[in-house]
């Protein structure tokens, strides 16, 4: 991956999915990122913090800087605030989805809309 400066990655892992890959995913993301922001990605009935801690175990293996911000919108805001000219901010996992699922609640969320909103506030 070629970037002029840093790659900042925002990502999480869905709940009620194959959780044995979370450590591996964290290690891969940490390997190819300069800064990692672990966040929620449809945790469903699982505890978002528990999911984040499983991912964190993999990121720690890479000795990269990281932070856990469970609220995805706040995580994106943090990434955009941290980014400097030439950096790449990668938001992985949600794609064009329009919702976050927490237990029985479905909350409207779209990464692209969040980015546009944050950039308009600048």
Coordinates of C-alpha atoms in Angstrom, one line a residue:
X1 CA 0.0 0.0 0.0
X2 CA 1.4 3.4 -1.0
X3 CA 0.6 6.5 0.9
X4 CA 2.5 9.8 1.1
X5 CA 2.1 9.8 4.8
X6 CA 0.0 7.7 7.1
X7 CA -2.8 5.2 6.7
X8 CA -5.5 5.6 9.4
X9 CA -8.0 2.7 9.5
X10 CA -11.4 2.7 11.2
X11 CA -13.0 -0.7 11.4
X12 CA -14.7 -3.3 13.6
X13 CA -16.2 -6.7 13.2
X14 CA -19.8 -7.8 13.2
X15 CA -21.4 -9.5 16.1
X16 CA -22.7 -13.0 15.9
X17 CA -20.1 -13.8 13.2
X18 CA -17.1 -16.1 13.1
X19 CA -15.3 -14.5 16.0
X20 CA -12.2 -16.6 15.8
X21 CA -10.9 -14.3 13.0
X22 CA -11.0 -11.2 15.1
X23 CA -7.4 -11.4 16.4
X24 CA -6.1 -12.2 12.9
X25 CA -8.1 -9.3 11.4
X26 CA -6.7 -7.0 14.0
X27 CA -3.1 -8.1 13.2
X28 CA -3.6 -7.7 9.4
X29 CA -5.1 -4.2 9.8
X30 CA -2.4 -3.2 12.2
X31 CA 0.3 -4.5 9.8
X32 CA -0.9 -2.3 7.0
X33 CA -2.0 0.7 8.9
X34 CA -0.1 3.4 10.8
X35 CA -2.9 4.1 13.2
X36 CA -5.9 1.9 14.0
X37 CA -9.3 3.0 15.4
X38 CA -11.3 0.0 16.5
X39 CA -15.1 0.6 16.6
X40 CA -18.5 -1.0 16.3
X41 CA -19.8 -2.7 13.2
X42 CA -23.2 -4.2 13.9
X43 CA -22.4 -5.8 17.2
X44 CA -25.9 -7.3 17.4
X45 CA -26.3 -9.2 20.7
X46 CA -22.6 -9.1 21.5
X47 CA -20.9 -6.5 23.7
X48 CA -19.1 -4.1 21.3
X49 CA -16.3 -3.6 23.8
X50 CA -15.7 -7.4 24.0
X51 CA -15.5 -7.5 20.2
X52 CA -13.1 -4.6 20.2
X53 CA -10.9 -6.2 22.8
X54 CA -10.6 -9.4 20.7
X55 CA -9.5 -7.3 17.7
X56 CA -7.2 -5.3 20.0
X57 CA -5.3 -8.5 20.8
X58 CA -4.3 -8.7 17.1
X59 CA -3.4 -5.0 16.7
X60 CA -1.2 -5.2 19.8
X61 CA 1.0 -7.8 18.1
X62 CA 2.0 -5.2 15.5
X63 CA 3.0 -2.5 18.0
X64 CA 1.0 0.1 16.1
X65 CA -0.8 3.0 17.7
X66 CA -4.5 2.3 18.2
X67 CA -7.5 3.4 20.1
X68 CA -10.9 1.9 20.8
X69 CA -13.9 4.2 20.2
X70 CA -17.1 2.2 20.3
X71 CA -19.3 4.9 18.8
X72 CA -18.6 4.6 15.0
X73 CA -19.5 8.2 14.3
X74 CA -17.1 9.4 17.0
X75 CA -14.4 7.0 15.6
X76 CA -14.8 8.5 12.1
X77 CA -14.6 12.0 13.5
X78 CA -11.5 11.1 15.4
X79 CA -9.9 9.7 12.3
X80 CA -10.7 12.8 10.2
X81 CA -9.4 15.1 12.9
X82 CA -6.1 13.1 13.2
X83 CA -5.5 12.9 9.4
X84 CA -3.0 15.3 7.9
X85 CA -2.7 16.3 4.2
X86 CA -1.5 13.2 2.3
X87 CA -2.8 10.7 4.8
X88 CA -5.3 8.0 3.8
X89 CA -8.4 7.4 6.0
X90 CA -9.8 4.0 5.4
X91 CA -13.2 3.1 6.8
X92 CA -13.7 -0.6 6.5
X93 CA -16.5 -2.9 7.0
X94 CA -19.8 -1.0 6.6
X95 CA -19.6 -0.1 2.9
X96 CA -23.0 1.2 1.7
X97 CA -24.9 -0.1 4.7
X98 CA -27.4 2.4 6.2
X99 CA -27.7 0.9 9.7
X100 CA -26.0 -0.2 12.9
X101 CA -27.6 -3.1 14.8
X102 CA -27.4 -3.2 18.6
X103 CA -29.4 -6.0 20.1
X104 CA -33.0 -5.4 18.9
X105 CA -32.3 -1.7 17.9
X106 CA -31.5 -0.7 14.4
X107 CA -29.9 2.8 14.2
X108 CA -29.5 4.7 11.0
X109 CA -25.8 5.0 10.1
X110 CA -24.0 5.5 6.8
X111 CA -20.2 6.1 6.9
X112 CA -20.4 8.3 3.7
X113 CA -23.1 10.5 5.2
X114 CA -21.1 10.8 8.5
X115 CA -17.9 11.8 6.6
X116 CA -19.8 14.5 4.5
X117 CA -21.4 15.9 7.7
X118 CA -18.1 16.1 9.5
X119 CA -16.3 17.7 6.6
X120 CA -19.1 20.3 6.2
X121 CA -18.6 21.3 9.8
X122 CA -15.0 22.2 9.2

